[in-house]
């Protein structure tokens, strides 16, 4: 670029003044126009390049999300095992009651009767149940297909939630390590190949949705506010610092950081409403965003040593987030937290028919009355010795190394040029949170691994760096790190071995271990569809068949799913309960024994005291008990009338049912007690090789009150009876 220099007509300068180069107005104009044209052309090219990159990123993100949704749906539909009762009794059973009414046969546990749980989580699945029922009626599906639809629909929805959790784990990895970085892809691989995620993420527990909401909120969290302001950052219209590293800013675009903050706060508030302990994560992150240790020193004289010592005092200081950012965070958290609380209060009001605040009642019953101890005590080191190993399995060493590196070592240079300057700060805060939350939860006597499940995505992100640095040189020919041939071969072999071990663990926990509880309920449902919903032909000497089937579960409480898998309202069932000692004094609480423990302490005595003598085998026309047709055997005192029978968790006297379900551990006792009765084994399902609860060891056995070929005799020779 050239400019024309013309002689200046300015006044002559004094000898003492500094000489300057004369420039005309024309040259200034030409130069400025040329410069602006160059800048405009450069900005246009840069904008086009960024637009192309964003289009590529959008296509990649869409493909990843579609793959994850399909992957998790396959995951959800392949699970055949029982894990936690909360999967059904804290979500699907209340949802069933919301969708179909109080008389629909849902089992409502004591937490819901005492208003300890927020109804916002079951309300989601209630909508799914209502829509599925409407679809079934519109398509006029058969009872069997209707039941399959009602069982599958919640699984599909939870699979989508799980896929979103995987997706935002990857997206947060890209925000930490940069777009297309090896560490971000490693984080995605870790969550996809995690045995715990395959085993748990698609189950309808509140902890699973809490985990998804937490990682989505962390992705939108303003991490760059944790950096000390330098005065050179770009600000949006609200005066908030902009995260330029994520491509959210370019000349001519107005970026509002409030949108991301509000999205994060809404998701975090929902997670806290679902599980109040999730608040620990956000307390920790907020403190880390606002405060940083400020060190001050002073000379302190010590007369005893006759010396003066320089002492460093570390105190928290507001050296990170600006005052404007702190004010905005408090304001928005108050507003959007109140919005979520109001929505939750309205849903709770509609469900409980009274105004209530479940988080407060949850803390009152579990802390003030110590009811959580009723479900077991754990060692103080449970989360360290069992929680993290169960969550991470083969990835545990990489997560521990990642936590240590994030807290105590200088971070290595990022592998991607898009990595933000505050990546080390994000990792440090995630590592601190991953230690802080289990430490606080360890103060509570009752511990479960799912209580720290929301930390798993953060642990995968921390593990991705050591995982990549360990395995990438062995599998990538362009890796900058050189290794000896022997080390490369060992790591090349180790990677598929770890992957194979994870696959074996995932298969074992989802298709082999504790399969009988779900299989037994499926067997009972299909028996009802085959023998109770299909009416036999009319005979003058046989009464019309009854459509009600009765089942009793002599098992530890909540050992099987309930109405969410039984589905049909014609299946009346009872089970042993284990409600805690609510509102009892100390002496009564110490002497309290729940119903399930009373049964296992003295099975024969319990059955005689609570249920009376079992029905004896009687014969009638075609092997059918007289005057009872093909329906309910041993009908007692009009037990399906008002107040009759302790069906579906209701109070009352338990009746001898047509079907009895129990674990093999109790089979010897049942053979003695029911020796002269009409019960006989009709189905047996393998459960597991081992179990930590002695009451649940062995197969699950189903006994029935009818003869094997009762349908054959009643229908004149057509064999459609029960199979052993």
XYZ file of C-alpha atoms in Angstrom:
724
model
C 0.000 0.000 0.000
C 1.366 3.408 -1.003
C 0.289 6.844 0.085
C 0.978 10.222 -1.570
C 3.058 12.650 0.453
C 2.410 16.341 -0.373
C 4.329 19.386 0.889
C 2.930 20.807 4.030
C 1.673 24.420 4.128
C 1.793 24.667 7.854
C 3.488 27.478 9.771
C 7.272 27.245 10.072
C 8.338 25.689 13.357
C 10.717 27.194 15.811
C 14.227 25.768 16.032
C 13.486 24.394 19.488
C 10.497 22.384 18.336
C 10.726 18.759 17.261
C 10.597 18.315 13.455
C 7.704 16.326 12.102
C 6.966 14.704 8.782
C 4.441 16.757 6.828
C 1.312 14.831 5.751
C -1.603 16.043 3.720
C -5.287 15.481 4.390
C -5.490 13.472 1.187
C -2.853 11.002 2.277
C -4.544 10.553 5.647
C -7.873 9.919 3.991
C -6.449 7.429 1.496
C -4.531 5.564 4.190
C -7.473 5.309 6.587
C -9.825 4.123 3.886
C -7.356 1.477 2.756
C -6.799 0.291 6.294
C -10.524 0.086 6.993
C -11.038 -1.841 3.748
C -8.326 -4.315 4.764
C -9.820 -4.751 8.236
C -13.303 -5.130 6.806
C -12.101 -7.759 4.336
C -10.218 -9.612 7.087
C -13.213 -9.541 9.420
C -15.474 -10.813 6.657
C -13.149 -13.722 5.931
C -12.818 -14.440 9.630
C -16.584 -14.318 10.053
C -17.090 -16.691 7.127
C -14.488 -19.068 8.503
C -16.128 -19.054 11.909
C -19.544 -19.596 10.329
C -18.191 -22.597 8.416
C -16.613 -23.982 11.590
C -19.856 -23.511 13.488
C -21.748 -25.357 10.743
C -19.268 -28.221 10.941
C -19.541 -28.285 14.733
C -23.337 -28.304 14.520
C -23.302 -31.265 12.136
C -20.877 -33.174 14.367
C -22.904 -32.355 17.465
C -26.118 -33.516 15.803
C -24.536 -36.810 14.752
C -23.118 -37.392 18.226
C -26.456 -36.650 19.882
C -28.387 -38.977 17.543
C -25.871 -41.754 18.158
C -26.123 -41.290 21.931
C -29.940 -41.351 21.885
C -29.971 -44.576 19.851
C -27.250 -46.049 22.064
C -29.088 -45.293 25.301
C -32.427 -46.563 23.969
C -30.693 -49.857 23.180
C -29.172 -49.665 26.659
C -32.569 -49.133 28.316
C -34.312 -51.923 26.433
C -31.547 -54.444 27.179
C -31.692 -54.141 30.987
C -33.163 -57.247 32.602
C -32.017 -56.809 36.201
C -33.237 -55.272 39.453
C -31.119 -52.617 41.185
C -32.880 -50.274 43.619
C -36.520 -50.082 44.711
C -36.405 -46.311 44.194
C -36.325 -46.985 40.459
C -39.999 -47.872 40.751
C -41.390 -46.796 44.125
C -40.031 -43.222 44.125
C -40.897 -42.397 40.529
C -43.095 -44.777 38.533
C -45.553 -45.756 41.278
C -46.474 -42.151 42.195
C -46.538 -41.351 38.481
C -48.998 -44.208 37.915
C -51.218 -42.859 40.670
C -51.078 -39.340 39.170
C -52.038 -40.621 35.743
C -54.753 -43.132 36.650
C -56.040 -42.200 40.101
C -55.754 -43.350 43.698
C -57.585 -46.637 42.986
C -55.250 -47.691 40.163
C -53.270 -50.145 42.315
C -50.033 -48.149 42.649
C -47.990 -48.793 45.799
C -47.385 -45.485 47.580
C -44.594 -45.745 50.146
C -44.365 -43.935 53.479
C -42.231 -41.094 52.034
C -45.125 -40.007 49.848
C -47.700 -40.442 52.589
C -45.646 -38.116 54.823
C -44.850 -35.709 51.940
C -41.071 -36.129 51.957
C -40.684 -36.176 48.171
C -41.277 -33.568 45.520
C -43.852 -34.648 42.957
C -42.067 -32.889 40.095
C -40.111 -36.002 39.068
C -43.079 -38.434 38.989
C -45.127 -35.766 37.198
C -42.808 -36.139 34.198
C -43.514 -39.869 33.933
C -47.202 -39.341 34.690
C -47.410 -37.413 31.435
C -45.699 -40.300 29.653
C -48.168 -42.793 31.151
C -51.163 -40.702 30.172
C -49.904 -40.256 26.604
C -49.096 -43.974 26.302
C -52.539 -44.949 27.582
C -54.196 -42.545 25.161
C -52.139 -43.987 22.286
C -53.024 -47.540 23.309
C -56.725 -46.755 23.358
C -56.545 -44.944 20.029
C -54.770 -47.884 18.395
C -56.960 -50.434 20.217
C -53.961 -52.452 21.333
C -54.406 -55.847 22.932
C -53.786 -56.138 26.701
C -50.362 -57.673 26.118
C -49.222 -54.898 23.752
C -50.773 -52.280 26.022
C -48.710 -53.597 28.931
C -45.516 -53.606 26.864
C -46.132 -50.006 25.810
C -46.713 -48.888 29.404
C -43.489 -50.575 30.520
C -41.348 -49.360 27.626
C -42.420 -45.712 27.385
C -40.747 -44.528 30.644
C -37.576 -46.365 29.625
C -37.437 -44.474 26.342
C -37.827 -41.122 28.063
C -35.129 -41.919 30.607
C -32.866 -43.086 27.774
C -33.182 -39.624 26.216
C -32.274 -38.052 29.561
C -29.223 -40.323 29.798
C -28.162 -39.446 26.252
C -28.340 -35.756 27.095
C -26.082 -36.398 30.076
C -23.518 -38.087 27.834
C -23.809 -35.345 25.236
C -23.234 -32.482 27.649
C -20.326 -34.330 29.232
C -18.694 -34.200 25.819
C -19.704 -30.566 25.260
C -18.258 -29.512 28.608
C -15.119 -31.437 27.657
C -14.905 -29.325 24.510
C -15.364 -26.198 26.584
C -12.503 -27.235 28.872
C -10.071 -28.738 26.383
C -11.165 -27.128 23.119
C -13.256 -28.199 20.137
C -12.114 -31.446 18.577
C -9.549 -32.057 21.328
C -8.460 -35.578 22.156
C -9.427 -35.070 25.799
C -13.003 -34.121 24.909
C -13.426 -37.214 22.746
C -11.812 -39.286 25.498
C -14.396 -37.971 27.983
C -17.165 -39.072 25.602
C -15.542 -42.495 25.236
C -15.253 -42.859 29.001
C -18.934 -42.128 29.606
C -20.081 -44.374 26.736
C -17.851 -47.253 27.868
C -18.631 -46.823 31.569
C -20.190 -49.980 33.093
C -21.937 -47.866 35.719
C -23.514 -45.638 33.089
C -24.726 -48.682 31.159
C -26.066 -50.210 34.375
C -27.669 -47.140 35.951
C -28.133 -44.143 33.647
C -31.311 -45.403 31.947
C -33.083 -46.358 35.179
C -35.950 -44.136 36.287
C -34.374 -42.947 39.543
C -34.274 -39.305 40.532
C -30.480 -39.585 40.866
C -30.195 -40.306 37.138
C -32.164 -37.227 36.116
C -30.263 -35.236 38.743
C -26.989 -36.278 37.099
C -28.180 -35.126 33.680
C -29.452 -31.791 34.992
C -26.181 -31.227 36.854
C -23.894 -31.752 33.857
C -26.161 -29.620 31.657
C -26.009 -26.836 34.244
C -22.222 -27.168 34.522
C -21.926 -26.776 30.753
C -23.684 -23.389 30.892
C -21.997 -22.242 34.114
C -19.929 -19.010 33.683
C -16.544 -20.560 34.416
C -14.678 -17.534 33.061
C -15.997 -15.462 35.937
C -13.654 -17.451 38.168
C -10.656 -15.694 36.622
C -9.355 -12.511 38.206
C -10.393 -9.557 36.023
C -7.626 -7.899 34.045
C -9.600 -4.990 32.612
C -8.983 -6.131 29.031
C -11.948 -8.519 28.749
C -14.818 -7.797 26.396
C -18.144 -7.105 28.091
C -21.690 -7.700 26.939
C -24.547 -5.258 27.191
C -25.050 -6.145 30.861
C -21.458 -5.435 31.791
C -20.571 -9.112 32.191
C -17.357 -10.653 30.932
C -17.665 -12.705 27.729
C -16.147 -16.108 27.152
C -14.438 -15.428 23.809
C -12.760 -18.828 23.603
C -16.065 -20.565 22.820
C -16.749 -18.531 19.711
C -19.603 -16.718 21.398
C -18.228 -13.322 20.423
C -17.267 -11.711 17.164
C -17.379 -8.110 15.953
C -20.894 -6.924 15.372
C -22.557 -9.604 17.517
C -24.248 -8.806 20.800
C -23.650 -11.564 23.289
C -25.709 -11.859 26.444
C -24.057 -13.898 29.177
C -27.291 -13.780 31.128
C -28.868 -16.387 28.839
C -26.289 -19.027 29.731
C -26.360 -18.110 33.408
C -30.144 -18.334 33.580
C -30.137 -21.678 31.809
C -27.569 -22.984 34.266
C -29.482 -21.703 37.298
C -32.787 -23.171 36.106
C -31.241 -26.599 35.605
C -29.372 -26.418 38.902
C -32.550 -25.409 40.752
C -34.425 -28.370 39.257
C -31.628 -30.719 40.344
C -31.774 -29.314 43.881
C -35.544 -29.742 44.032
C -35.178 -33.368 42.941
C -32.373 -34.068 45.403
C -31.661 -31.384 48.033
C -28.125 -32.713 48.492
C -27.310 -31.405 44.996
C -27.105 -27.991 46.610
C -23.660 -28.982 47.923
C -22.263 -28.890 44.382
C -23.451 -25.348 43.758
C -22.393 -24.036 47.139
C -18.896 -25.302 46.445
C -18.723 -23.872 42.912
C -20.132 -20.503 43.965
C -17.568 -20.141 46.725
C -14.773 -21.107 44.349
C -16.034 -18.577 41.790
C -16.242 -15.729 44.265
C -13.326 -16.271 46.573
C -9.673 -17.020 46.142
C -7.082 -17.256 48.910
C -5.289 -13.977 49.401
C -1.986 -14.195 51.266
C -0.823 -11.453 53.568
C 2.378 -11.404 55.576
C 3.548 -9.679 58.697
C 6.419 -9.854 61.179
C 5.416 -11.541 64.426
C 7.824 -11.283 67.402
C 8.274 -14.403 69.561
C 9.766 -13.526 72.943
C 10.388 -17.131 73.905
C 12.650 -17.690 70.903
C 13.949 -14.117 70.895
C 13.235 -13.923 67.215
C 10.921 -12.279 64.739
C 9.172 -14.595 62.300
C 7.513 -13.635 59.040
C 4.084 -15.319 58.959
C 1.785 -15.772 55.968
C -1.951 -15.498 56.613
C -4.327 -16.785 53.904
C -7.753 -15.215 53.895
C -10.536 -15.380 51.272
C -10.838 -12.327 49.102
C -13.111 -11.124 46.271
C -10.320 -11.324 43.727
C -12.125 -13.371 41.089
C -15.690 -12.486 40.106
C -16.347 -8.791 39.679
C -18.843 -6.977 41.839
C -21.242 -6.744 38.907
C -21.025 -10.502 38.333
C -21.654 -11.270 41.998
C -24.700 -9.006 42.072
C -26.091 -10.572 38.890
C -25.495 -14.114 40.188
C -27.312 -13.412 43.462
C -30.192 -11.694 41.672
C -30.674 -14.370 39.021
C -30.271 -17.245 41.482
C -32.957 -15.699 43.676
C -35.347 -15.138 40.777
C -34.986 -18.467 38.992
C -34.660 -20.464 42.185
C -37.948 -18.938 43.310
C -39.546 -19.783 39.954
C -38.598 -23.463 40.240
C -39.711 -23.582 43.869
C -43.056 -22.048 42.900
C -43.579 -24.578 40.108
C -42.627 -27.398 42.435
C -44.975 -26.072 45.132
C -47.879 -25.990 42.678
C -47.205 -29.552 41.514
C -46.906 -30.710 45.132
C -50.140 -28.905 45.983
C -51.932 -30.684 43.150
C -50.586 -34.094 44.184
C -50.781 -33.902 47.985
C -53.946 -31.753 48.041
C -52.305 -29.462 50.592
C -49.509 -26.925 50.696
C -46.239 -28.538 51.724
C -42.468 -28.118 51.362
C -40.940 -31.595 50.855
C -37.235 -30.584 51.228
C -37.901 -29.331 54.738
C -39.851 -32.448 55.690
C -37.138 -34.598 54.120
C -34.498 -33.008 56.367
C -36.780 -33.168 59.406
C -37.523 -36.886 59.109
C -34.057 -38.005 58.023
C -31.981 -35.720 60.252
C -34.123 -34.728 63.226
C -35.722 -38.180 63.593
C -32.703 -40.060 62.142
C -34.941 -42.312 60.033
C -32.239 -42.744 57.414
C -30.326 -44.918 59.891
C -33.240 -47.378 59.752
C -32.093 -48.369 56.245
C -28.519 -49.083 57.293
C -25.246 -47.571 58.460
C -22.026 -47.401 56.491
C -18.397 -46.799 57.352
C -17.078 -43.250 57.164
C -14.819 -44.214 54.232
C -17.654 -45.769 52.184
C -17.476 -43.291 49.298
C -13.706 -43.645 49.039
C -13.504 -47.420 49.455
C -16.711 -48.410 47.620
C -18.430 -45.396 46.068
C -15.722 -44.219 43.688
C -14.613 -47.765 42.711
C -18.189 -48.706 41.810
C -18.746 -45.518 39.821
C -15.465 -45.606 37.901
C -14.480 -49.332 37.814
C -11.459 -49.609 35.495
C -11.227 -45.824 35.073
C -10.595 -45.235 38.792
C -6.779 -44.803 38.509
C -7.154 -42.209 35.760
C -9.740 -40.249 37.766
C -7.556 -40.201 40.876
C -4.565 -39.048 38.832
C -6.716 -36.406 37.164
C -7.887 -35.068 40.542
C -4.309 -34.935 41.826
C -3.000 -33.212 38.693
C -5.818 -30.663 38.732
C -5.127 -29.693 42.339
C -1.390 -29.999 42.864
C 0.530 -29.929 39.587
C 1.140 -27.461 36.798
C -1.259 -28.290 33.960
C 0.281 -29.435 30.665
C -0.230 -27.278 27.579
C -3.569 -27.948 25.874
C -3.607 -30.127 22.780
C -6.110 -27.817 21.091
C -5.630 -24.165 20.216
C -9.291 -23.573 21.144
C -8.751 -24.443 24.793
C -9.696 -21.490 27.023
C -7.147 -19.846 29.313
C -9.224 -20.845 32.339
C -9.259 -24.599 31.584
C -7.015 -25.306 34.571
C -9.407 -23.325 36.782
C -12.388 -25.411 35.642
C -10.551 -28.651 36.330
C -9.409 -27.430 39.717
C -12.961 -26.508 40.701
C -14.361 -29.816 39.452
C -11.694 -31.705 41.391
C -12.406 -29.710 44.550
C -16.137 -30.354 44.202
C -15.509 -34.070 43.651
C -13.764 -34.187 47.031
C -15.969 -31.730 48.917
C -19.337 -33.403 48.243
C -18.357 -36.956 49.349
C -16.664 -35.490 52.418
C -19.856 -33.755 53.540
C -22.066 -36.755 52.685
C -19.728 -38.999 54.686
C -20.953 -37.239 57.821
C -24.350 -38.944 57.294
C -24.586 -42.514 58.587
C -26.651 -43.868 55.670
C -24.659 -43.836 52.434
C -25.321 -45.111 48.927
C -23.196 -44.903 45.819
C -26.005 -43.241 43.868
C -25.826 -40.242 46.211
C -22.535 -39.228 44.548
C -23.642 -40.279 41.058
C -23.969 -36.610 39.869
C -20.174 -36.322 40.216
C -19.479 -39.066 37.651
C -19.460 -36.804 34.527
C -16.987 -34.469 36.264
C -14.814 -37.448 37.191
C -14.829 -38.622 33.572
C -13.708 -35.161 32.463
C -10.868 -35.172 34.984
C -9.853 -38.706 33.979
C -9.743 -37.860 30.270
C -6.372 -36.074 30.444
C -4.345 -38.907 32.057
C -6.316 -41.442 29.993
C -5.346 -39.649 26.783
C -1.707 -39.131 27.731
C -1.416 -42.819 28.688
C -3.082 -44.481 25.698
C -2.787 -41.971 22.841
C 0.932 -42.652 22.149
C 0.122 -46.341 21.783
C -2.745 -45.968 19.318
C -1.903 -42.799 17.385
C 0.965 -42.761 14.860
C 1.148 -38.950 15.008
C 1.382 -38.675 18.795
C 4.096 -36.194 19.836
C 5.140 -38.407 22.755
C 7.704 -41.075 21.993
C 7.556 -44.398 23.810
C 9.718 -47.487 23.761
C 8.335 -50.335 21.631
C 7.728 -52.543 24.673
C 5.747 -49.814 26.480
C 3.728 -49.151 23.350
C 2.861 -52.831 22.940
C 1.802 -53.147 26.596
C -0.495 -50.159 26.363
C -1.879 -51.313 23.030
C -2.845 -54.620 24.667
C -4.095 -53.014 27.892
C -6.680 -50.782 26.198
C -8.789 -53.581 24.627
C -8.462 -55.569 27.851
C -9.953 -52.693 29.849
C -12.703 -52.305 27.263
C -13.474 -56.043 27.356
C -13.585 -56.002 31.155
C -16.021 -53.077 31.116
C -18.253 -54.893 28.614
C -18.266 -58.033 30.769
C -19.169 -56.042 33.879
C -21.943 -54.239 32.004
C -23.385 -57.495 30.637
C -23.227 -59.199 34.020
C -24.961 -56.387 35.912
C -27.713 -55.773 33.348
C -28.552 -59.246 32.045
C -27.390 -61.802 34.645
C -27.301 -60.451 38.201
C -30.734 -60.252 39.893
C -32.846 -61.039 36.839
C -35.552 -63.055 38.613
C -37.480 -60.159 40.258
C -38.367 -58.688 36.865
C -38.848 -62.099 35.258
C -41.246 -63.182 38.024
C -43.423 -60.095 37.587
C -43.419 -60.637 33.826
C -44.515 -64.244 34.359
C -47.394 -63.185 36.616
C -48.533 -60.536 34.147
C -48.535 -62.966 31.230
C -50.456 -65.515 33.314
C -53.108 -62.905 33.994
C -53.314 -62.033 30.301
C -53.559 -65.683 29.301
C -55.927 -67.091 31.916
C -57.906 -64.201 33.366
C -58.428 -61.766 30.501
C -59.423 -64.592 28.116
C -62.922 -65.800 29.066
C -63.753 -69.514 28.582
C -66.968 -70.592 26.835
C -70.141 -70.574 28.898
C -71.150 -73.873 30.557
C -74.307 -74.407 32.530
C -72.441 -76.194 35.305
C -69.497 -73.685 35.557
C -69.733 -70.130 36.801
C -68.382 -67.258 34.765
C -64.616 -66.892 35.096
C -63.300 -64.244 37.453
C -60.881 -61.660 36.038
C -59.150 -60.957 39.366
C -55.835 -62.602 40.143
C -54.240 -62.423 43.615
C -50.512 -62.511 44.409
C -48.552 -62.415 47.657
C -44.829 -61.554 47.842
C -43.124 -63.129 50.881
C -39.864 -61.340 50.206
C -37.876 -58.445 51.670
C -39.821 -55.260 51.098
C -39.836 -53.752 47.596
C -37.945 -56.693 46.054
C -39.848 -56.464 42.764
C -41.440 -53.739 40.647
C -45.111 -53.156 41.304
C -47.907 -51.609 39.261
C -45.471 -50.173 36.694
C -44.793 -53.794 35.625
C -47.923 -55.619 36.788
C -49.904 -53.026 34.793
C -53.325 -54.695 34.797
C -55.716 -53.520 37.538
C -57.100 -57.052 37.791
C -53.896 -58.203 39.506
C -54.395 -57.690 43.252
C -51.196 -58.135 45.246
C -49.674 -57.606 48.664
C -46.097 -57.679 49.915
C -44.232 -57.450 53.202
C -43.662 -53.859 54.273
C -40.710 -52.200 55.994
C -41.907 -48.761 56.990
C -39.656 -47.001 59.509
C -40.754 -45.986 63.016
C -42.299 -42.622 62.201
C -43.226 -40.302 65.096
C -42.332 -42.838 67.795
C -40.439 -42.071 70.979
C -36.930 -43.359 71.630
C -37.946 -46.511 73.516
C -40.583 -47.458 70.936
C -38.140 -46.822 68.116
C -35.512 -49.041 69.736
C -38.021 -51.903 70.079
C -39.569 -51.455 66.616
C -39.394 -54.374 64.169
C -40.902 -54.011 60.715
C -43.120 -56.588 59.033
C -40.434 -58.086 56.788
C -38.052 -58.602 59.728
C -40.868 -60.227 61.749
C -41.454 -62.693 58.926
C -37.796 -63.675 58.541
C -37.354 -63.965 62.319
C -40.124 -66.610 62.518
C -41.639 -67.440 59.096
C -44.002 -70.201 60.290
C -45.219 -68.260 63.312
C -45.689 -65.094 61.249
C -47.856 -66.866 58.678
C -50.033 -68.493 61.312
C -50.459 -65.301 63.338
C -50.923 -62.879 60.460
C -52.720 -65.010 57.853
C -54.149 -68.052 59.584
C -54.214 -71.565 58.200
C -53.421 -71.907 54.495
C -56.213 -73.094 52.172
C -56.344 -76.832 51.747
C -56.602 -78.633 48.445
C -60.230 -79.169 47.450
C -61.666 -80.922 44.462
C -64.695 -80.119 42.395
C -65.816 -80.623 38.815
C -62.743 -80.799 36.632
C -60.397 -80.043 39.521
C -61.965 -76.656 40.109
C -62.971 -75.705 43.673
C -66.772 -75.924 43.932
C -68.899 -72.770 43.672
C -65.880 -70.705 42.648
C -65.603 -71.377 38.940
C -62.272 -70.630 37.309
C -61.685 -67.464 39.267
C -60.438 -66.559 42.683
C -59.793 -69.514 44.963
C -60.291 -69.208 48.693
C -62.241 -65.962 48.524
C -62.503 -64.728 52.124
C -64.993 -62.246 53.537
C -65.495 -60.374 50.291
C -61.867 -59.257 50.433
C -62.124 -57.023 47.389
C -64.764 -54.934 49.057
C -64.119 -51.793 50.968
C -61.505 -52.343 53.689
C -60.899 -55.966 52.738
C -57.337 -57.215 52.297
C -54.011 -55.423 52.469
C -53.702 -55.036 48.713
C -51.144 -52.680 47.089
C -49.638 -51.469 50.348
C -52.922 -50.651 52.060
C -53.388 -51.480 55.751
C -55.374 -54.563 56.645
C -55.159 -58.297 57.108
C -53.245 -60.184 54.440
C -55.172 -62.978 52.702
C -53.858 -66.197 51.271
C -53.539 -65.454 47.531
C -53.606 -67.662 44.469
C -49.903 -67.063 43.809
C -47.079 -66.906 46.352
C -43.678 -65.494 45.372
C -40.557 -65.908 47.526
C -36.813 -66.440 47.340
C -35.314 -69.916 47.410
C -33.844 -69.159 50.839
C -37.375 -69.448 52.313
C -38.383 -72.512 50.285
C -37.639 -75.093 52.983
C -39.831 -73.247 55.476
C -42.628 -72.814 52.947
C -42.644 -76.541 52.164
C -43.202 -77.311 55.839
C -45.865 -74.641 56.395
C -47.759 -75.383 53.169
C -47.302 -79.167 53.192
C -51.008 -80.010 53.245
C -52.211 -76.977 51.318
C -53.224 -76.623 47.694
C -50.066 -74.735 46.743
C -47.533 -76.200 44.330
C -44.555 -74.838 42.460
C -45.398 -73.393 39.045
C -42.379 -71.277 38.074
C -38.755 -70.851 39.100
C -36.355 -68.154 37.897
C -32.599 -68.007 38.344
C -31.559 -64.842 40.149
C -27.811 -64.612 40.817
C -24.704 -66.496 41.864
C -24.245 -64.416 45.004
C -25.975 -61.691 46.996
C -24.961 -59.557 49.957
C -28.443 -59.985 51.509
C -28.933 -63.556 52.779
C -32.712 -63.180 52.435
C -32.403 -62.694 48.673
C -30.146 -65.642 47.912
C -31.151 -68.344 45.460
C -33.860 -68.499 42.816
C -37.201 -66.755 42.876
C -40.008 -69.303 43.196
C -43.702 -68.944 42.329
C -46.252 -71.298 43.847
C -49.860 -71.485 42.695
C -53.007 -72.694 44.446
C -54.374 -74.559 41.398
C -53.560 -77.922 39.853
C -51.322 -77.981 36.827
C -53.979 -78.855 34.241
C -57.039 -77.110 35.658
C -57.755 -75.413 32.343
C -57.430 -78.724 30.505
C -60.077 -80.383 32.691
C -62.441 -77.431 32.751
C -62.359 -76.858 29.003
C -62.765 -80.494 28.068
C -59.256 -81.583 27.197
C -57.668 -78.495 25.655
C -54.343 -78.047 27.475
C -53.606 -74.408 28.127
C -52.495 -74.814 31.724
C -49.496 -73.701 33.722
C -46.028 -74.897 32.947
C -43.564 -75.778 35.676
